[in-house]
């Protein structure tokens, strides 16, 4: 199943509509399935566009955004938030013979006594394992590769996602391979919900992996200091209020496209001010809106 509907300009769209209509190709109709006007794109405004579909009026845009919001909210129940059982890090490393039972016991005791810190940090602090080995152990635990920062430069990929997600979710976009795979690095645990959201937003396959802690922290700091697309953070009192805000934002921006995805408790709306293509856009081409719905909603 395609993750998003194809962009309208991939076949007939924009200024070519009139010609497309005359030659018998599709002149897109309003993308709101409930629309009763039957207006053809040919006769009406050409923007804004939402998720590849054009809408004949603000009312139709509101209906489409509401449907998208319901879709994202329903997906919460079937989301890939992983609660699968994982082998504890200490046991995974013990099984590999990378640490001894005594090393593990000492680290667990130190962790318990301190009431803080991750097991991997205590193993490193006690001199039982190197940081690289702990990262490899986490890779075994999460069944994912250990990625290297050498071949990537997160600062060049700040337009891939809002700054908030780099900061709060500890995700670093590393590089794009073959124009279609985005490598996404995490420090301690993978975030499948964020990876899926990025796949849908960018039209790229996202491969997740872990990064060694020290390298991750330094690269994250550098990335957070770089420029990101403009972002607005809002909290809406209810889902219907959120729907109104989102459709008003889209109408005001007269955007070439917009997409909505959910990342945990946030709804992320991205606006493209120019015709989008697959992959990471230029900084000036997009802006983001990150929304939460109030607890009482
Ligand atoms: Zn319509």
Coordinates of C-alpha atoms and ligand atoms in Angstrom, one line a residue:
X1 CA 0.0 0.0 0.0
X2 CA 1.5 3.4 -0.9
X3 CA 2.1 5.5 2.2
X4 CA 0.8 8.7 0.6
X5 CA -1.2 9.4 -2.5
X6 CA 1.0 10.4 -5.4
X7 CA 1.7 14.1 -5.9
X8 CA -0.8 15.7 -8.3
X9 CA 2.0 17.2 -10.5
X10 CA 3.5 13.8 -11.1
X11 CA 1.0 13.4 -13.9
X12 CA -1.1 16.4 -14.8
X13 CA -1.1 19.4 -12.5
X14 CA -0.4 23.0 -12.0
X15 CA -0.3 25.2 -15.1
X16 CA -0.7 22.2 -17.4
X17 CA -4.2 21.4 -16.2
X18 CA -6.0 23.2 -18.9
X19 CA -4.0 21.4 -21.6
X20 CA -4.5 18.1 -19.7
X21 CA -8.3 18.7 -19.6
X22 CA -8.5 19.5 -23.3
X23 CA -6.5 16.4 -24.2
X24 CA -8.8 14.2 -22.2
X25 CA -6.4 13.5 -19.3
X26 CA -7.6 13.9 -15.8
X27 CA -8.3 17.4 -14.6
X28 CA -8.2 16.8 -10.9
X29 CA -11.4 17.1 -9.0
X30 CA -11.7 18.3 -5.5
X31 CA -10.0 15.7 -3.2
X32 CA -12.6 15.9 -0.5
X33 CA -14.7 12.7 -1.2
X34 CA -17.8 14.5 0.3
X35 CA -17.5 17.5 -2.0
X36 CA -20.7 18.2 -3.8
X37 CA -19.7 20.9 -6.1
X38 CA -17.9 18.7 -8.6
X39 CA -15.6 21.6 -9.4
X40 CA -12.7 20.8 -11.6
X41 CA -9.3 22.1 -10.8
X42 CA -9.4 23.8 -14.1
X43 CA -11.9 26.4 -13.0
X44 CA -10.8 27.1 -9.4
X45 CA -7.8 28.1 -7.2
X46 CA -4.8 25.8 -7.6
X47 CA -3.5 26.0 -4.1
X48 CA -3.4 25.0 -1.3
X49 CA -2.7 21.3 -1.7
X50 CA -2.9 18.8 1.2
X51 CA -1.4 15.3 1.0
X52 CA -1.2 15.5 -2.8
X53 CA -4.8 16.5 -3.2
X54 CA -6.3 19.8 -4.2
X55 CA -9.4 21.1 -2.5
X56 CA -12.0 23.4 -4.2
X57 CA -12.8 25.5 -1.0
X58 CA -11.7 26.1 2.6
X59 CA -14.7 23.9 3.7
X60 CA -13.4 21.0 1.7
X61 CA -9.9 21.5 3.1
X62 CA -11.3 21.4 6.6
X63 CA -13.1 18.1 5.8
X64 CA -9.9 16.5 4.4
X65 CA -7.8 17.7 7.3
X66 CA -10.3 16.4 9.8
X67 CA -10.2 13.0 8.1
X68 CA -6.4 12.9 8.2
X69 CA -6.4 13.9 11.9
X70 CA -8.8 11.0 12.6
X71 CA -6.6 8.6 10.6
X72 CA -3.5 9.6 12.6
X73 CA -5.4 9.4 15.9
X74 CA -6.8 6.0 15.1
X75 CA -3.3 4.7 14.2
X76 CA -2.4 5.3 17.8
X77 CA -3.9 1.9 18.6
X78 CA -1.9 0.0 16.0
X79 CA 1.3 2.1 16.2
X80 CA 4.7 0.4 16.1
X81 CA 5.6 1.6 19.6
X82 CA 7.5 -1.5 20.5
X83 CA 6.7 -3.3 23.8
X84 CA 8.3 -6.5 22.5
X85 CA 10.3 -8.3 25.1
X86 CA 14.0 -7.6 24.6
X87 CA 17.0 -9.5 26.1
X88 CA 18.4 -7.3 28.9
X89 CA 21.6 -5.6 27.8
X90 CA 23.7 -7.2 30.5
X91 CA 22.6 -10.7 29.6
X92 CA 23.2 -10.1 25.9
X93 CA 26.8 -9.0 26.6
X94 CA 27.3 -11.9 29.0
X95 CA 26.1 -14.4 26.4
X96 CA 28.6 -13.0 24.0
X97 CA 31.4 -13.4 26.5
X98 CA 32.1 -9.6 26.4
X99 CA 31.6 -9.3 30.2
X100 CA 31.8 -11.8 33.1
X101 CA 29.0 -12.6 35.5
X102 CA 31.0 -10.7 38.2
X103 CA 31.2 -7.6 35.9
X104 CA 27.4 -7.7 35.5
X105 CA 26.7 -8.2 39.2
X106 CA 29.0 -5.2 40.1
X107 CA 27.4 -3.0 37.5
X108 CA 23.9 -3.9 38.7
X109 CA 24.8 -3.3 42.3
X110 CA 26.3 0.1 41.5
X111 CA 23.3 1.0 39.5
X112 CA 21.0 0.0 42.3
X113 CA 23.0 1.8 44.9
X114 CA 23.1 5.0 42.9
X115 CA 19.5 4.7 41.9
X116 CA 20.4 6.2 38.6
X117 CA 22.4 5.7 35.4
X118 CA 22.0 3.1 32.7
X119 CA 23.6 -0.3 33.0
X120 CA 25.9 0.3 30.1
X121 CA 27.2 3.4 31.7
X122 CA 28.0 1.5 34.9
X123 CA 29.8 -1.2 32.9
X124 CA 32.0 1.5 31.3
X125 CA 32.5 3.3 34.5
X126 CA 33.6 0.1 36.3
X127 CA 36.1 -0.6 33.5
X128 CA 34.2 -3.8 32.5
X129 CA 33.5 -2.8 28.9
X130 CA 34.3 -0.1 26.4
X131 CA 31.7 2.3 25.2
X132 CA 31.9 0.7 21.7
X133 CA 31.2 -2.7 23.2
X134 CA 28.1 -1.4 25.1
X135 CA 26.9 0.1 21.8
X136 CA 27.4 -3.2 20.1
X137 CA 25.5 -4.9 23.0
X138 CA 22.6 -2.4 22.5
X139 CA 22.6 -3.3 18.8
X140 CA 22.2 -7.0 19.7
X141 CA 19.4 -6.1 22.1
X142 CA 17.5 -4.0 19.5
X143 CA 18.5 -6.3 16.6
X144 CA 19.9 -3.3 14.6
X145 CA 23.2 -2.2 13.2
X146 CA 25.7 0.1 14.9
X147 CA 26.0 3.2 12.7
X148 CA 29.0 5.4 12.2
X149 CA 29.0 9.1 12.2
X150 CA 32.1 9.2 9.9
X151 CA 30.1 9.0 6.6
X152 CA 27.4 11.4 7.6
X153 CA 26.8 15.0 8.6
X154 CA 23.6 15.6 10.5
X155 CA 24.0 19.3 10.2
X156 CA 23.3 19.1 6.5
X157 CA 20.0 17.3 7.2
X158 CA 18.3 19.7 9.5
X159 CA 15.4 20.1 7.1
X160 CA 14.5 16.4 7.5
X161 CA 12.7 16.9 10.8
X162 CA 11.9 19.5 13.4
X163 CA 14.5 20.4 16.0
X164 CA 12.2 19.3 18.8
X165 CA 12.5 15.6 17.6
X166 CA 16.3 15.8 17.5
X167 CA 16.3 17.2 21.0
X168 CA 13.5 15.3 22.7
X169 CA 13.6 12.0 20.9
X170 CA 17.4 11.7 20.5
X171 CA 17.3 11.0 16.8
X172 CA 20.1 12.0 14.4
X173 CA 19.6 11.9 10.6
X174 CA 23.0 10.8 9.3
X175 CA 23.0 10.5 5.6
X176 CA 21.0 9.6 2.5
X177 CA 22.1 6.6 0.5
X178 CA 21.2 6.2 -3.2
X179 CA 18.8 9.0 -2.9
X180 CA 16.2 6.9 -1.2
X181 CA 17.4 5.5 2.2
X182 CA 17.8 7.8 5.2
X183 CA 20.0 6.5 8.0
X184 CA 18.7 7.5 11.4
X185 CA 20.9 7.1 14.5
X186 CA 19.8 6.8 18.1
X187 CA 21.8 6.8 21.3
X188 CA 20.2 4.2 23.4
X189 CA 16.9 2.9 21.9
X190 CA 15.3 3.0 18.6
X191 CA 12.1 5.0 18.0
X192 CA 10.0 3.1 15.5
X193 CA 7.2 5.6 15.6
X194 CA 9.5 8.5 14.6
X195 CA 11.1 6.3 11.9
X196 CA 7.7 5.5 10.4
X197 CA 6.6 9.2 10.6
X198 CA 9.8 10.2 8.7
X199 CA 9.3 7.6 6.1
X200 CA 5.8 8.9 5.4
X201 CA 6.8 12.6 5.5
X202 CA 9.9 12.4 3.4
X203 CA 9.0 9.5 1.0
X204 CA 12.3 7.8 2.0
X205 CA 13.0 4.4 3.5
X206 CA 14.4 4.9 7.0
X207 CA 17.0 2.6 8.4
X208 CA 17.6 2.9 12.1
X209 CA 20.7 2.1 14.1
X210 CA 22.5 3.0 17.2
X211 CA 25.5 5.3 17.7
X212 CA 28.1 5.3 20.3
X213 CA 27.2 7.6 23.2
X214 CA 30.1 10.1 23.1
X215 CA 29.9 10.6 19.3
X216 CA 26.1 10.9 19.5
X217 CA 26.2 13.6 22.1
X218 CA 28.7 15.8 20.3
X219 CA 26.9 15.4 16.9
X220 CA 23.6 16.1 18.5
X221 CA 24.9 19.3 20.0
X222 CA 26.3 20.5 16.7
X223 CA 23.1 19.7 14.9
X224 CA 21.0 21.5 17.5
X225 CA 23.1 24.6 17.0
X226 CA 22.4 24.6 13.3
X227 CA 19.4 26.2 11.5
X228 CA 16.2 24.3 11.2
X229 CA 13.0 25.0 9.2
X230 CA 10.7 27.6 10.9
X231 CA 8.5 25.9 13.4
X232 CA 5.4 26.8 15.4
X233 CA 4.4 24.9 18.5
X234 CA 0.7 24.9 19.5
X235 CA -1.5 23.2 22.0
X236 CA -5.1 22.9 21.0
X237 CA -8.0 22.5 23.5
X238 CA -9.6 19.7 21.4
X239 CA -9.4 17.7 18.2
X240 CA -11.9 19.8 16.5
X241 CA -10.0 23.0 17.5
X242 CA -6.8 21.4 16.2
X243 CA -8.5 20.5 12.9
X244 CA -9.5 24.2 12.5
X245 CA -6.0 25.5 13.3
X246 CA -4.4 23.0 10.8
X247 CA -6.8 23.8 7.9
X248 CA -6.5 27.6 8.6
X249 CA -2.7 27.3 8.6
X250 CA -2.8 25.4 5.3
X251 CA -5.2 28.0 3.7
X252 CA -3.1 30.9 4.9
X253 CA 0.1 29.4 3.6
X254 CA -1.4 28.6 0.2
X255 CA 1.1 25.8 0.2
X256 CA 2.2 23.6 -2.7
X257 CA 1.7 20.6 -0.4
X258 CA 1.2 19.7 3.2
X259 CA 1.3 16.4 5.1
X260 CA 0.2 15.4 8.5
X261 CA 1.8 12.6 10.6
X262 CA 1.7 11.7 14.3
X263 CA 4.8 11.2 16.3
X264 CA 3.8 9.8 19.8
X265 CA 1.6 12.5 21.3
X266 CA 2.5 15.2 18.7
X267 CA 0.8 15.9 15.4
X268 CA 3.4 17.2 12.9
X269 CA 2.1 19.2 10.0
X270 CA 4.7 20.1 7.3
X271 CA 4.0 22.7 4.7
X272 CA 5.9 22.8 1.4
X273 CA 6.1 26.3 -0.1
X274 CA 7.4 24.9 -3.4
X275 CA 6.5 21.8 -5.3
X276 CA 8.0 18.9 -3.2
X277 CA 10.1 16.1 -4.4
X278 CA 11.0 12.9 -2.5
X279 CA 13.7 13.3 0.0
X280 CA 15.0 16.0 2.4
X281 CA 13.9 19.5 1.2
X282 CA 15.9 22.7 1.3
X283 CA 15.5 24.6 4.5
X284 CA 13.7 27.5 2.9
X285 CA 11.1 25.3 1.2
X286 CA 9.3 24.0 4.2
X287 CA 7.9 25.0 7.6
X288 CA 6.5 22.9 10.4
X289 CA 3.7 23.0 12.9
X290 CA 3.9 20.7 15.9
X291 CA 0.7 20.3 17.9
X292 CA -0.4 18.7 21.0
X293 CA -4.0 18.3 22.1
X294 CA -4.8 19.3 25.7
X295 CA -5.1 16.5 28.3
X296 CA -8.8 17.1 28.8
X297 CA -9.7 16.7 25.1
Ligands
LIG1 ZN1 -14.6 20.5 -2.8

